């Protein structure tokens, strides 16, 4: 099948349609209208075989994760995701793979209110990439740079399950079949916190999504905001399975620095504490205060255990080029 028919068969009419889309799939570029009073937020994340997923990964899981890791960047900024373009690089055309991938991308994008408006298809090592575009009010955004000393530090959901799943798959950790099923779902099917991100607009002073690991990602807030971040490791929320892993001798490293969480970490002034917790409760999303922002010191991210400096971790986040 030619590149054109691949695109025709699998890529046209993907996802939800929008009144703002003036030209979608099929022309040299898509054209979208940004409503008055709004601006465009744009981000791209790729997933590469052997780096982000294993060779035998299910195509429907890949489609879900590709969309959600990008939705997570919109969530982090408080943006409403609207449009996406998709780049597929594949070693050969595999119709079963393409059918599963595109059906799930269609389903997940529609559910998220996102329209796929274009993309590119080439041959090479399996590599999938999605550019997401969303809307932000002209005068509001959650960036990495607004944290102030005295602000509370929060995270959504629980951390560490995806890294625990990866450790189990790579046989660095032994889990039961039931435990594995629970944490593998977290690794393969992250749920971007899009509604929470938007609810935090106006309350959060800074924020980002946790893709590389909590401590490494918090260092980005510290650097951009010119502050230090104090984290109470004991307060970091973990799942039941993670607790079981701890009871069997596991420590907090995977929750603090494992990555693949796709939860939000954000800061807010103490005056917004009730509002932050009320917004989260309204959405049924777990949000936990795990520390605070302090004036910039020589340590950008200070980890406390029982109120005392914690022993050094061997690494604080996922690094692509270590
Ligand atoms: N190849 C690149 N060219 C231009 N900008 C890049 C490139 N790679 C990363 N960036 C930018 O650097 C910043 C940090 O990237 P990254 O660590 O991938 O962030 P995230 O965890 O939000 O995906 C982002 O603003 C991203 O757009
Ligand atoms: C096969 C496999 N190996 C390793 C990982 C772990 N892993 C790969 S990339 C990554 C960090 C997130 O990816 P990145 O491309 O840095 O995302 P970004 O920060 O740009 O959103 C993690 C935790 C994985 N999910 N699967
Ligand atoms: Mg990125």
mmCIF file of C-alpha atoms and ligand atoms in Angstrom:
data_model
loop_
_atom_site.group_PDB
_atom_site.id
_atom_site.type_symbol
_atom_site.label_atom_id
_atom_site.label_comp_id
_atom_site.label_asym_id
_atom_site.label_seq_id
_atom_site.Cartn_x
_atom_site.Cartn_y
_atom_site.Cartn_z
ATOM 1 C CA UNK A 1 0.000 0.000 0.000
ATOM 2 C CA UNK A 2 1.387 3.477 -0.818
ATOM 3 C CA UNK A 3 1.912 6.171 1.769
ATOM 4 C CA UNK A 4 -1.149 7.929 0.364
ATOM 5 C CA UNK A 5 -3.458 4.996 0.859
ATOM 6 C CA UNK A 6 -2.112 4.367 4.385
ATOM 7 C CA UNK A 7 -3.035 7.947 5.200
ATOM 8 C CA UNK A 8 -6.391 7.652 3.452
ATOM 9 C CA UNK A 9 -7.315 4.389 5.128
ATOM 10 C CA UNK A 10 -6.183 5.102 8.674
ATOM 11 C CA UNK A 11 -5.712 8.795 9.168
ATOM 12 C CA UNK A 12 -8.681 10.675 7.745
ATOM 13 C CA UNK A 13 -11.528 11.503 10.075
ATOM 14 C CA UNK A 14 -9.651 10.623 13.257
ATOM 15 C CA UNK A 15 -10.978 11.982 16.537
ATOM 16 C CA UNK A 16 -13.603 14.545 17.397
ATOM 17 C CA UNK A 17 -14.444 17.233 14.858
ATOM 18 C CA UNK A 18 -14.331 20.880 15.869
ATOM 19 C CA UNK A 19 -15.985 24.008 14.654
ATOM 20 C CA UNK A 20 -12.541 25.658 14.920
ATOM 21 C CA UNK A 21 -11.003 23.337 12.304
ATOM 22 C CA UNK A 22 -11.074 25.102 8.943
ATOM 23 C CA UNK A 23 -8.856 22.591 7.058
ATOM 24 C CA UNK A 24 -8.024 19.146 8.485
ATOM 25 C CA UNK A 25 -6.305 15.997 7.100
ATOM 26 C CA UNK A 26 -5.670 15.988 3.350
ATOM 27 C CA UNK A 27 -4.110 19.336 2.508
ATOM 28 C CA UNK A 28 -0.530 20.583 2.844
ATOM 29 C CA UNK A 29 -1.243 22.070 6.241
ATOM 30 C CA UNK A 30 -4.166 22.133 8.620
ATOM 31 C CA UNK A 31 -5.793 25.454 9.445
ATOM 32 C CA UNK A 32 -7.516 26.110 12.755
ATOM 33 C CA UNK A 33 -9.233 29.173 14.167
ATOM 34 C CA UNK A 34 -8.320 30.322 17.667
ATOM 35 C CA UNK A 35 -11.383 31.915 19.321
ATOM 36 C CA UNK A 36 -11.132 35.555 20.413
ATOM 37 C CA UNK A 37 -9.693 35.920 23.917
ATOM 38 C CA UNK A 38 -7.810 32.608 23.637
ATOM 39 C CA UNK A 39 -4.284 31.623 22.577
ATOM 40 C CA UNK A 40 -2.691 28.416 21.337
ATOM 41 C CA UNK A 41 -0.592 26.094 23.569
ATOM 42 C CA UNK A 42 1.593 23.673 21.557
ATOM 43 C CA UNK A 43 3.696 20.694 22.652
ATOM 44 C CA UNK A 44 5.188 17.550 21.105
ATOM 45 C CA UNK A 45 6.380 14.278 22.625
ATOM 46 C CA UNK A 46 7.706 11.217 20.773
ATOM 47 C CA UNK A 47 7.820 7.566 21.775
ATOM 48 C CA UNK A 48 10.621 5.401 20.429
ATOM 49 C CA UNK A 49 10.818 1.608 20.441
ATOM 50 C CA UNK A 50 13.362 0.394 22.980
ATOM 51 C CA UNK A 51 13.333 3.735 24.829
ATOM 52 C CA UNK A 52 9.666 4.380 25.677
ATOM 53 C CA UNK A 53 8.182 0.953 24.958
ATOM 54 C CA UNK A 54 9.160 -2.639 24.279
ATOM 55 C CA UNK A 55 9.084 -4.196 20.812
ATOM 56 C CA UNK A 56 5.995 -6.292 21.648
ATOM 57 C CA UNK A 57 3.932 -3.352 22.958
ATOM 58 C CA UNK A 58 0.239 -3.533 22.013
ATOM 59 C CA UNK A 59 -0.595 -0.918 19.347
ATOM 60 C CA UNK A 60 -3.747 0.157 21.196
ATOM 61 C CA UNK A 61 -1.743 0.785 24.386
ATOM 62 C CA UNK A 62 0.784 2.806 22.366
ATOM 63 C CA UNK A 63 -1.958 4.974 20.867
ATOM 64 C CA UNK A 64 -3.456 5.596 24.319
ATOM 65 C CA UNK A 65 -0.110 6.455 25.880
ATOM 66 C CA UNK A 66 1.040 8.645 22.984
ATOM 67 C CA UNK A 67 -2.130 10.707 23.308
ATOM 68 C CA UNK A 68 -2.045 10.848 27.109
ATOM 69 C CA UNK A 69 1.612 11.846 27.502
ATOM 70 C CA UNK A 70 0.795 14.786 25.260
ATOM 71 C CA UNK A 71 -2.543 15.567 26.940
ATOM 72 C CA UNK A 72 -0.517 15.603 30.151
ATOM 73 C CA UNK A 73 1.564 18.521 28.837
ATOM 74 C CA UNK A 74 -1.654 20.432 28.096
ATOM 75 C CA UNK A 75 -2.903 19.574 31.606
ATOM 76 C CA UNK A 76 0.328 20.879 33.110
ATOM 77 C CA UNK A 77 -0.228 24.283 31.488
ATOM 78 C CA UNK A 78 -3.953 24.392 32.275
ATOM 79 C CA UNK A 79 -4.761 24.260 28.542
ATOM 80 C CA UNK A 80 -7.826 22.706 26.921
ATOM 81 C CA UNK A 81 -6.566 20.173 24.318
ATOM 82 C CA UNK A 82 -8.222 20.595 20.908
ATOM 83 C CA UNK A 83 -6.074 19.441 17.985
ATOM 84 C CA UNK A 84 -3.241 17.020 17.282
ATOM 85 C CA UNK A 85 -0.959 15.945 14.446
ATOM 86 C CA UNK A 86 0.613 12.474 14.405
ATOM 87 C CA UNK A 87 3.908 11.263 12.948
ATOM 88 C CA UNK A 88 4.275 7.526 12.320
ATOM 89 C CA UNK A 89 7.614 5.958 11.432
ATOM 90 C CA UNK A 90 7.271 2.200 10.856
ATOM 91 C CA UNK A 91 9.676 -0.479 9.596
ATOM 92 C CA UNK A 92 6.985 -1.907 7.299
ATOM 93 C CA UNK A 93 3.275 -1.411 6.748
ATOM 94 C CA UNK A 94 1.513 -3.729 9.134
ATOM 95 C CA UNK A 95 -2.236 -3.477 8.621
ATOM 96 C CA UNK A 96 -3.217 -5.211 11.836
ATOM 97 C CA UNK A 97 -0.937 -2.854 13.786
ATOM 98 C CA UNK A 98 -2.220 0.234 11.955
ATOM 99 C CA UNK A 99 -5.863 -0.759 12.366
ATOM 100 C CA UNK A 100 -5.497 -1.278 16.142
ATOM 101 C CA UNK A 101 -3.388 1.842 16.606
ATOM 102 C CA UNK A 102 -5.663 4.143 14.638
ATOM 103 C CA UNK A 103 -8.903 2.718 16.108
ATOM 104 C CA UNK A 104 -7.655 3.387 19.643
ATOM 105 C CA UNK A 105 -6.240 6.786 18.733
ATOM 106 C CA UNK A 106 -9.620 7.676 17.241
ATOM 107 C CA UNK A 107 -11.507 6.447 20.312
ATOM 108 C CA UNK A 108 -9.186 8.079 22.870
ATOM 109 C CA UNK A 109 -8.955 11.372 20.960
ATOM 110 C CA UNK A 110 -12.738 11.571 20.602
ATOM 111 C CA UNK A 111 -13.130 10.895 24.322
ATOM 112 C CA UNK A 112 -10.664 13.711 25.051
ATOM 113 C CA UNK A 113 -12.369 16.132 22.623
ATOM 114 C CA UNK A 114 -9.273 16.217 20.408
ATOM 115 C CA UNK A 115 -9.306 16.239 16.599
ATOM 116 C CA UNK A 116 -6.398 14.755 14.615
ATOM 117 C CA UNK A 117 -5.869 17.331 11.886
ATOM 118 C CA UNK A 118 -2.735 16.013 10.150
ATOM 119 C CA UNK A 119 0.484 14.059 10.380
ATOM 120 C CA UNK A 120 3.289 12.408 8.491
ATOM 121 C CA UNK A 121 4.077 8.769 7.644
ATOM 122 C CA UNK A 122 7.568 7.456 6.887
ATOM 123 C CA UNK A 123 9.569 4.243 6.988
ATOM 124 C CA UNK A 124 12.132 3.524 9.735
ATOM 125 C CA UNK A 125 12.514 2.111 13.255
ATOM 126 C CA UNK A 126 9.132 2.255 15.016
ATOM 127 C CA UNK A 127 8.784 5.774 16.355
ATOM 128 C CA UNK A 128 5.518 7.572 17.035
ATOM 129 C CA UNK A 129 5.097 11.232 17.762
ATOM 130 C CA UNK A 130 2.157 13.502 18.442
ATOM 131 C CA UNK A 131 1.950 17.280 18.444
ATOM 132 C CA UNK A 132 -0.855 18.553 20.608
ATOM 133 C CA UNK A 133 -2.478 21.962 20.407
ATOM 134 C CA UNK A 134 -4.824 23.430 22.974
ATOM 135 C CA UNK A 135 -6.490 26.631 24.022
ATOM 136 C CA UNK A 136 -5.531 28.887 26.898
ATOM 137 C CA UNK A 137 -7.201 32.093 28.024
ATOM 138 C CA UNK A 138 -5.170 35.170 26.967
ATOM 139 C CA UNK A 139 -4.406 36.128 30.570
ATOM 140 C CA UNK A 140 -3.930 32.775 32.313
ATOM 141 C CA UNK A 141 -1.442 29.896 32.231
ATOM 142 C CA UNK A 142 0.314 27.508 34.631
ATOM 143 C CA UNK A 143 4.035 27.694 33.861
ATOM 144 C CA UNK A 144 7.121 26.374 35.623
ATOM 145 C CA UNK A 145 8.229 29.838 36.661
ATOM 146 C CA UNK A 146 5.672 31.222 39.119
ATOM 147 C CA UNK A 147 6.468 29.388 42.390
ATOM 148 C CA UNK A 148 7.083 31.691 45.388
ATOM 149 C CA UNK A 149 8.632 30.962 48.817
ATOM 150 C CA UNK A 150 5.840 29.985 51.211
ATOM 151 C CA UNK A 151 3.733 28.265 48.497
ATOM 152 C CA UNK A 152 2.459 24.752 49.157
ATOM 153 C CA UNK A 153 3.664 21.917 46.890
ATOM 154 C CA UNK A 154 1.139 19.330 45.702
ATOM 155 C CA UNK A 155 0.962 16.243 43.504
ATOM 156 C CA UNK A 156 -2.043 14.531 41.977
ATOM 157 C CA UNK A 157 -2.747 10.784 42.121
ATOM 158 C CA UNK A 158 -0.130 8.340 43.383
ATOM 159 C CA UNK A 159 3.458 8.019 42.184
ATOM 160 C CA UNK A 160 5.789 5.140 41.415
ATOM 161 C CA UNK A 161 3.485 2.437 40.038
ATOM 162 C CA UNK A 162 4.608 2.787 36.416
ATOM 163 C CA UNK A 163 8.282 2.601 37.421
ATOM 164 C CA UNK A 164 7.452 -0.358 39.639
ATOM 165 C CA UNK A 165 5.851 -2.095 36.637
ATOM 166 C CA UNK A 166 8.938 -1.429 34.513
ATOM 167 C CA UNK A 167 11.163 -2.799 37.310
ATOM 168 C CA UNK A 168 8.989 -5.946 37.440
ATOM 169 C CA UNK A 169 9.062 -6.397 33.651
ATOM 170 C CA UNK A 170 12.853 -6.023 33.709
ATOM 171 C CA UNK A 171 13.002 -8.522 36.616
ATOM 172 C CA UNK A 172 14.594 -6.051 39.003
ATOM 173 C CA UNK A 173 11.632 -6.523 41.365
ATOM 174 C CA UNK A 174 9.408 -9.561 42.051
ATOM 175 C CA UNK A 175 5.653 -8.909 42.116
ATOM 176 C CA UNK A 176 2.646 -11.238 42.172
ATOM 177 C CA UNK A 177 0.564 -11.599 38.992
ATOM 178 C CA UNK A 178 -2.209 -9.460 40.525
ATOM 179 C CA UNK A 179 0.218 -6.719 41.591
ATOM 180 C CA UNK A 180 1.801 -6.754 38.144
ATOM 181 C CA UNK A 181 -1.537 -6.364 36.409
ATOM 182 C CA UNK A 182 -2.409 -3.308 38.520
ATOM 183 C CA UNK A 183 0.906 -1.494 38.012
ATOM 184 C CA UNK A 184 1.293 -2.442 34.343
ATOM 185 C CA UNK A 185 -2.029 -0.704 33.678
ATOM 186 C CA UNK A 186 -0.469 2.452 35.171
ATOM 187 C CA UNK A 187 2.591 2.095 32.901
ATOM 188 C CA UNK A 188 0.698 1.387 29.684
ATOM 189 C CA UNK A 189 -2.449 3.470 30.258
ATOM 190 C CA UNK A 190 -1.546 6.711 32.060
ATOM 191 C CA UNK A 191 -4.511 9.059 32.591
ATOM 192 C CA UNK A 192 -3.605 12.675 31.879
ATOM 193 C CA UNK A 193 -5.070 15.045 34.495
ATOM 194 C CA UNK A 194 -6.607 17.442 31.973
ATOM 195 C CA UNK A 195 -9.649 18.487 34.034
ATOM 196 C CA UNK A 196 -7.491 19.103 37.103
ATOM 197 C CA UNK A 197 -5.070 21.249 35.097
ATOM 198 C CA UNK A 198 -7.877 23.493 33.937
ATOM 199 C CA UNK A 199 -9.456 23.649 37.397
ATOM 200 C CA UNK A 200 -6.089 24.843 38.766
ATOM 201 C CA UNK A 201 -5.875 27.836 36.391
ATOM 202 C CA UNK A 202 -6.064 30.877 38.645
ATOM 203 C CA UNK A 203 -5.000 28.908 41.741
ATOM 204 C CA UNK A 204 -1.691 27.218 40.889
ATOM 205 C CA UNK A 205 1.360 29.497 40.914
ATOM 206 C CA UNK A 206 3.500 26.964 38.967
ATOM 207 C CA UNK A 207 3.192 23.407 37.710
ATOM 208 C CA UNK A 208 4.371 20.659 35.389
ATOM 209 C CA UNK A 209 3.632 17.053 34.627
ATOM 210 C CA UNK A 210 5.818 14.319 36.090
ATOM 211 C CA UNK A 211 7.251 12.338 33.182
ATOM 212 C CA UNK A 212 10.880 11.819 34.180
ATOM 213 C CA UNK A 213 10.409 11.391 37.958
ATOM 214 C CA UNK A 214 9.172 13.693 40.741
ATOM 215 C CA UNK A 215 12.508 15.010 42.048
ATOM 216 C CA UNK A 216 14.056 15.627 38.636
ATOM 217 C CA UNK A 217 10.923 17.353 37.396
ATOM 218 C CA UNK A 218 10.676 19.508 40.563
ATOM 219 C CA UNK A 219 14.185 20.730 39.782
ATOM 220 C CA UNK A 220 12.675 22.325 36.638
ATOM 221 C CA UNK A 221 10.228 24.332 38.795
ATOM 222 C CA UNK A 222 13.076 25.304 41.155
ATOM 223 C CA UNK A 223 15.253 26.503 38.264
ATOM 224 C CA UNK A 224 12.513 28.320 36.362
ATOM 225 C CA UNK A 225 11.100 29.968 39.511
ATOM 226 C CA UNK A 226 14.500 30.695 41.138
ATOM 227 C CA UNK A 227 13.441 28.992 44.382
ATOM 228 C CA UNK A 228 14.192 25.786 46.267
ATOM 229 C CA UNK A 229 11.634 23.043 46.723
ATOM 230 C CA UNK A 230 11.273 21.143 49.998
ATOM 231 C CA UNK A 231 9.685 17.689 49.641
ATOM 232 C CA UNK A 232 8.471 15.578 52.581
ATOM 233 C CA UNK A 233 9.198 12.117 51.180
ATOM 234 C CA UNK A 234 6.890 10.499 53.760
ATOM 235 C CA UNK A 235 3.968 12.526 52.379
ATOM 236 C CA UNK A 236 4.434 11.358 48.756
ATOM 237 C CA UNK A 237 1.255 9.408 47.923
ATOM 238 C CA UNK A 238 1.671 5.797 46.787
ATOM 239 C CA UNK A 239 -0.778 3.051 45.841
ATOM 240 C CA UNK A 240 -1.734 -0.048 47.798
ATOM 241 C CA UNK A 241 0.525 -2.181 45.580
ATOM 242 C CA UNK A 242 3.418 0.216 46.108
ATOM 243 C CA UNK A 243 2.853 -0.003 49.885
ATOM 244 C CA UNK A 244 2.972 -3.792 49.622
ATOM 245 C CA UNK A 245 6.263 -3.464 47.727
ATOM 246 C CA UNK A 246 7.570 -1.240 50.545
ATOM 247 C CA UNK A 247 6.420 -3.759 53.157
ATOM 248 C CA UNK A 248 8.476 -6.366 51.293
ATOM 249 C CA UNK A 249 11.599 -4.172 51.609
ATOM 250 C CA UNK A 250 11.207 -1.732 48.681
ATOM 251 C CA UNK A 251 12.012 1.947 49.265
ATOM 252 C CA UNK A 252 10.581 5.207 47.926
ATOM 253 C CA UNK A 253 13.074 5.653 45.049
ATOM 254 C CA UNK A 254 10.663 4.545 42.324
ATOM 255 C CA UNK A 255 7.971 6.949 43.612
ATOM 256 C CA UNK A 256 10.458 9.822 44.003
ATOM 257 C CA UNK A 257 12.481 9.338 40.844
ATOM 258 C CA UNK A 258 11.069 6.527 38.706
ATOM 259 C CA UNK A 259 9.180 8.453 36.015
ATOM 260 C CA UNK A 260 6.293 7.616 33.667
ATOM 261 C CA UNK A 261 3.774 8.893 36.276
ATOM 262 C CA UNK A 262 2.026 11.582 34.182
ATOM 263 C CA UNK A 263 0.599 13.178 37.292
ATOM 264 C CA UNK A 264 0.731 16.922 37.972
ATOM 265 C CA UNK A 265 3.091 18.567 40.461
ATOM 266 C CA UNK A 266 2.101 22.140 41.256
ATOM 267 C CA UNK A 267 2.454 24.950 43.746
ATOM 268 C CA UNK A 268 -0.163 27.319 45.176
ATOM 269 C CA UNK A 269 -0.139 29.995 47.842
ATOM 270 C CA UNK A 270 -1.545 28.994 51.239
ATOM 271 C CA UNK A 271 -4.525 31.326 50.664
ATOM 272 C CA UNK A 272 -5.669 29.012 47.835
ATOM 273 C CA UNK A 273 -5.304 25.798 49.877
ATOM 274 C CA UNK A 274 -9.045 25.307 50.453
ATOM 275 C CA UNK A 275 -9.854 26.110 46.808
ATOM 276 C CA UNK A 276 -7.223 23.681 45.483
ATOM 277 C CA UNK A 277 -8.524 20.853 47.659
ATOM 278 C CA UNK A 278 -12.163 21.709 46.842
ATOM 279 C CA UNK A 279 -11.473 21.711 43.067
ATOM 280 C CA UNK A 280 -9.721 18.340 43.325
ATOM 281 C CA UNK A 281 -12.512 16.856 45.469
ATOM 282 C CA UNK A 282 -15.132 18.089 42.964
ATOM 283 C CA UNK A 283 -13.296 16.211 40.198
ATOM 284 C CA UNK A 284 -12.715 13.126 42.367
ATOM 285 C CA UNK A 285 -8.936 13.488 41.857
ATOM 286 C CA UNK A 286 -6.578 12.763 44.736
ATOM 287 C CA UNK A 287 -4.344 15.762 45.453
ATOM 288 C CA UNK A 288 -1.754 15.659 48.259
ATOM 289 C CA UNK A 289 0.365 18.424 49.791
ATOM 290 C CA UNK A 290 3.923 17.028 49.805
ATOM 291 C CA UNK A 291 6.020 20.035 50.728
ATOM 292 C CA UNK A 292 6.611 23.712 50.234
ATOM 293 C CA UNK A 293 8.606 26.290 48.349
ATOM 294 C CA UNK A 294 11.496 27.949 50.208
ATOM 295 C CA UNK A 295 13.956 30.701 49.205
ATOM 296 C CA UNK A 296 16.647 29.601 46.721
ATOM 297 C CA UNK A 297 19.537 27.800 48.444
ATOM 298 C CA UNK A 298 22.467 25.739 47.153
ATOM 299 C CA UNK A 299 20.145 22.679 46.965
ATOM 300 C CA UNK A 300 17.288 23.205 44.479
ATOM 301 C CA UNK A 301 15.308 20.161 45.677
ATOM 302 C CA UNK A 302 15.608 19.287 49.383
ATOM 303 C CA UNK A 303 14.219 15.872 50.351
ATOM 304 C CA UNK A 304 13.136 15.408 53.987
ATOM 305 C CA UNK A 305 12.335 12.099 55.730
ATOM 306 C CA UNK A 306 10.784 12.500 59.215
ATOM 307 C CA UNK A 307 11.637 16.191 58.911
ATOM 308 C CA UNK A 308 15.382 15.452 58.486
ATOM 309 C CA UNK A 309 17.467 15.520 55.265
ATOM 310 C CA UNK A 310 17.009 12.167 53.489
ATOM 311 C CA UNK A 311 19.919 10.007 52.305
ATOM 312 C CA UNK A 312 20.957 10.739 48.696
ATOM 313 C CA UNK A 313 19.190 8.788 45.967
ATOM 314 C CA UNK A 314 21.411 7.178 43.341
ATOM 315 C CA UNK A 315 19.463 9.098 40.661
ATOM 316 C CA UNK A 316 16.645 11.640 40.747
ATOM 317 C CA UNK A 317 15.029 11.143 37.350
ATOM 318 C CA UNK A 318 15.055 9.409 33.980
ATOM 319 C CA UNK A 319 17.901 10.700 31.782
ATOM 320 C CA UNK A 320 17.986 9.960 28.036
ATOM 321 C CA UNK A 321 21.724 10.472 27.581
ATOM 322 C CA UNK A 322 23.351 8.978 30.710
HETATM 323 N N1 LIG B 1 14.739 19.294 19.911
HETATM 324 C C1 LIG B 1 14.170 20.340 20.533
HETATM 325 N N2 LIG B 1 14.046 21.517 19.902
HETATM 326 C C2 LIG B 1 13.472 22.566 20.526
HETATM 327 N N3 LIG B 1 12.986 22.535 21.771
HETATM 328 C C3 LIG B 1 13.072 21.389 22.450
HETATM 329 C C4 LIG B 1 13.680 20.225 21.874
HETATM 330 N N4 LIG B 1 13.618 19.226 22.785
HETATM 331 C C5 LIG B 1 12.997 19.745 23.871
HETATM 332 N N5 LIG B 1 12.660 21.041 23.680
HETATM 333 C C6 LIG B 1 11.982 21.943 24.612
HETATM 334 O O1 LIG B 1 12.624 21.882 25.871
HETATM 335 C C7 LIG B 1 11.679 21.956 26.944
HETATM 336 C C8 LIG B 1 11.828 20.728 27.854
HETATM 337 O O2 LIG B 1 11.573 19.539 27.095
HETATM 338 P P1 LIG B 1 11.151 18.179 27.785
HETATM 339 O O3 LIG B 1 12.132 17.863 28.858
HETATM 340 O O4 LIG B 1 10.921 17.170 26.714
HETATM 341 O O5 LIG B 1 9.806 18.637 28.458
HETATM 342 P P2 LIG B 1 8.514 17.776 28.804
HETATM 343 O O6 LIG B 1 8.921 16.912 29.961
HETATM 344 O O7 LIG B 1 7.489 18.808 29.173
HETATM 345 O O8 LIG B 1 8.171 17.020 27.563
HETATM 346 C C9 LIG B 1 10.310 22.049 26.289
HETATM 347 O O9 LIG B 1 9.926 23.395 26.249
HETATM 348 C C10 LIG B 1 10.551 21.517 24.890
HETATM 349 O O10 LIG B 1 9.659 22.102 23.961
HETATM 350 C C1 LIG B 2 11.014 0.072 27.409
HETATM 351 C C2 LIG B 2 11.001 1.218 28.378
HETATM 352 N N1 LIG B 2 12.160 1.602 28.924
HETATM 353 C C3 LIG B 2 12.178 2.662 29.767
HETATM 354 C C4 LIG B 2 11.017 3.305 30.114
HETATM 355 C C5 LIG B 2 11.051 4.439 31.091
HETATM 356 N N2 LIG B 2 11.111 5.720 30.464
HETATM 357 C C6 LIG B 2 11.433 5.894 29.162
HETATM 358 S S1 LIG B 2 11.411 7.516 28.719
HETATM 359 C C7 LIG B 2 10.985 8.001 30.277
HETATM 360 C C8 LIG B 2 10.842 9.445 30.647
HETATM 361 C C9 LIG B 2 9.735 10.122 29.920
HETATM 362 O O1 LIG B 2 10.008 10.224 28.556
HETATM 363 P P1 LIG B 2 10.536 11.576 27.889
HETATM 364 O O2 LIG B 2 10.753 11.347 26.458
HETATM 365 O O3 LIG B 2 11.670 12.135 28.702
HETATM 366 O O4 LIG B 2 9.236 12.447 28.119
HETATM 367 P P2 LIG B 2 9.110 14.011 28.331
HETATM 368 O O5 LIG B 2 9.841 14.331 29.619
HETATM 369 O O6 LIG B 2 9.710 14.653 27.133
HETATM 370 O O7 LIG B 2 7.632 14.220 28.455
HETATM 371 C C10 LIG B 2 10.856 6.910 31.122
HETATM 372 C C11 LIG B 2 10.503 6.977 32.561
HETATM 373 C C12 LIG B 2 9.825 2.858 29.505
HETATM 374 N N3 LIG B 2 8.644 3.460 29.756
HETATM 375 N N4 LIG B 2 9.836 1.802 28.660
HETATM 376 MG MG1 LIG B 3 9.191 16.269 25.902
#
